[in-house]
Amino acid sequence: MKNPYIELHNEFRKAGADVLLSSGQACVVFGIAAFSKDGDWIVRETEGSCAAVLDVLKQHGAQYRLGVPLHPDWLRLGLTSHFEFLADSGFRMRTDFCSRPPRIPDLERMWNRAMRIENIDVVDVESLVQLKQTRRLRDYSIIGALAEVAGLEGNTPELALTYLQDYELLSRAVKRWPIESAACGRHAVQLLLKNAARSEVVSALAIEQDERMQEDQRRIDQMQSLAANYVREFTTLRAEWRKTKTPLLEQHRQLLILAKGIMGAKS
Amino acid sequence: MTDSEIMTVSRRLLAPYVIPSECPYLSEDQQALSRKDLEGRSAWMAEWLLLADCVPRRAAWKKPESF
């Protein structure tokens, strides 16, 4: 059975878009997540890549969901573009795009380290861990799992020491890599080195996780405050699109005007 | 971490591997998924999507129509 998101990825590549599979589908590709209902891609911040993606989506009869126009001017603000369409097999495909995923410190490095194997282009494991530090609690199980299989099992101490999420495995990692642990700035690791009580280490892990979740929430709140009027106007526009069956490229044109009018010219 | 280390470990996870049985984070489904190759994982995902799509359809079918 063909995975429609992987097939769509290949269509993007054939159309000339530089894209990387990320988030949920990337977790499936890495064998960590059993399921992901939507597809997230990182797209190269160029007009060419954006246009190629739009062209493929147009052929599928895709519609814009709430988000910014798929254009470098908007993606470079860290905002995201969202689409949906019905696949030939009948189920609803949801596709999300960004060019500057949150918490990735060096974008060019991320592109250089991307895995391009067997028709799959996917972010590297460390970038995946970083972009999974979201406001959702369930993502921290994914981070812990990646840190276990890629860090502890894969013999990559920094990955294990920085991202393991539970007491048992982190204490195992600290015992195994005392020199790397001493150089690690993570509070829970330093507590383990000092033989602190288990409750202290567990508290440090929980506080760290909560801080990450709050950071992500603040990021989202900031974006939402920037786009409050945009959301209202988008909803009106989408109702009109549905009524008139507006094709994707026309939706895109109208959305560019809306975004520029409400959030200002970005260049 | 060097780029080379990260790429090596990422590449390793794209091939079949075994998640340790005591892994506190993952379910049996995820353990089974990790043992598959890329093609197997892709097909697995497709089956899950199909199943997920069946759920709302069944729910809608069971829901009585309003009169």
PDB file of C-alpha atoms in Angstrom, chain A residues 27-34 149, chain B residues 12-23 26-42 44:
ATOM      1  CA  CYS A  27       8.877  10.350  13.135  1.00  0.00           C
ATOM      2  CA  VAL A  28       7.145   7.556  11.188  1.00  0.00           C
ATOM      3  CA  VAL A  29      10.017   7.400   8.697  1.00  0.00           C
ATOM      4  CA  PHE A  30      12.473   7.128  11.611  1.00  0.00           C
ATOM      5  CA  GLY A  31      10.378   4.295  13.095  1.00  0.00           C
ATOM      6  CA  ILE A  32       9.442   6.237  16.223  1.00  0.00           C
ATOM      7  CA  ALA A  33       5.810   7.261  15.723  1.00  0.00           C
ATOM      8  CA  ALA A  34       3.201   4.704  14.715  1.00  0.00           C
ATOM      9  CA  VAL A 149      17.442   5.017  20.221  1.00  0.00           C
TER      10      VAL A 149
ATOM     11  CA  ARG B  12      20.913   4.158  11.145  1.00  0.00           C
ATOM     12  CA  LEU B  13      17.354   4.916  12.258  1.00  0.00           C
ATOM     13  CA  LEU B  14      16.142   4.864   8.670  1.00  0.00           C
ATOM     14  CA  ALA B  15      17.098   1.190   8.466  1.00  0.00           C
ATOM     15  CA  PRO B  16      15.296  -1.524  10.474  1.00  0.00           C
ATOM     16  CA  TYR B  17      16.342  -1.537  14.138  1.00  0.00           C
ATOM     17  CA  VAL B  18      15.114  -2.845  17.456  1.00  0.00           C
ATOM     18  CA  ILE B  19      13.774  -0.493  20.099  1.00  0.00           C
ATOM     19  CA  PRO B  20      14.834  -1.850  23.519  1.00  0.00           C
ATOM     20  CA  SER B  21      11.941  -3.692  25.149  1.00  0.00           C
ATOM     21  CA  GLU B  22      12.263  -1.613  28.329  1.00  0.00           C
ATOM     22  CA  CYS B  23      11.856   1.672  26.427  1.00  0.00           C
ATOM     23  CA  LEU B  26       6.942   3.723  23.043  1.00  0.00           C
ATOM     24  CA  SER B  27       4.119   1.268  22.468  1.00  0.00           C
ATOM     25  CA  GLU B  28       4.298  -2.196  20.900  1.00  0.00           C
ATOM     26  CA  ASP B  29       3.102  -0.658  17.626  1.00  0.00           C
ATOM     27  CA  GLN B  30       6.109   1.607  17.576  1.00  0.00           C
ATOM     28  CA  GLN B  31       8.405  -1.285  18.418  1.00  0.00           C
ATOM     29  CA  ALA B  32       6.958  -3.206  15.462  1.00  0.00           C
ATOM     30  CA  LEU B  33       7.323  -0.195  13.176  1.00  0.00           C
ATOM     31  CA  SER B  34      11.012   0.279  13.963  1.00  0.00           C
ATOM     32  CA  ARG B  35      11.754  -3.264  12.734  1.00  0.00           C
ATOM     33  CA  LYS B  36      10.474  -2.430   9.250  1.00  0.00           C
ATOM     34  CA  ASP B  37      12.452  -0.915   6.414  1.00  0.00           C
ATOM     35  CA  LEU B  38      11.466   2.367   4.800  1.00  0.00           C
ATOM     36  CA  GLU B  39       9.079   0.695   2.386  1.00  0.00           C
ATOM     37  CA  GLY B  40       7.459  -1.219   5.241  1.00  0.00           C
ATOM     38  CA  ARG B  41       7.100   1.927   7.330  1.00  0.00           C
ATOM     39  CA  SER B  42       5.563   3.781   4.414  1.00  0.00           C
ATOM     40  CA  TRP B  44       2.298   0.845   7.628  1.00  0.00           C
TER      41      TRP B  44
END
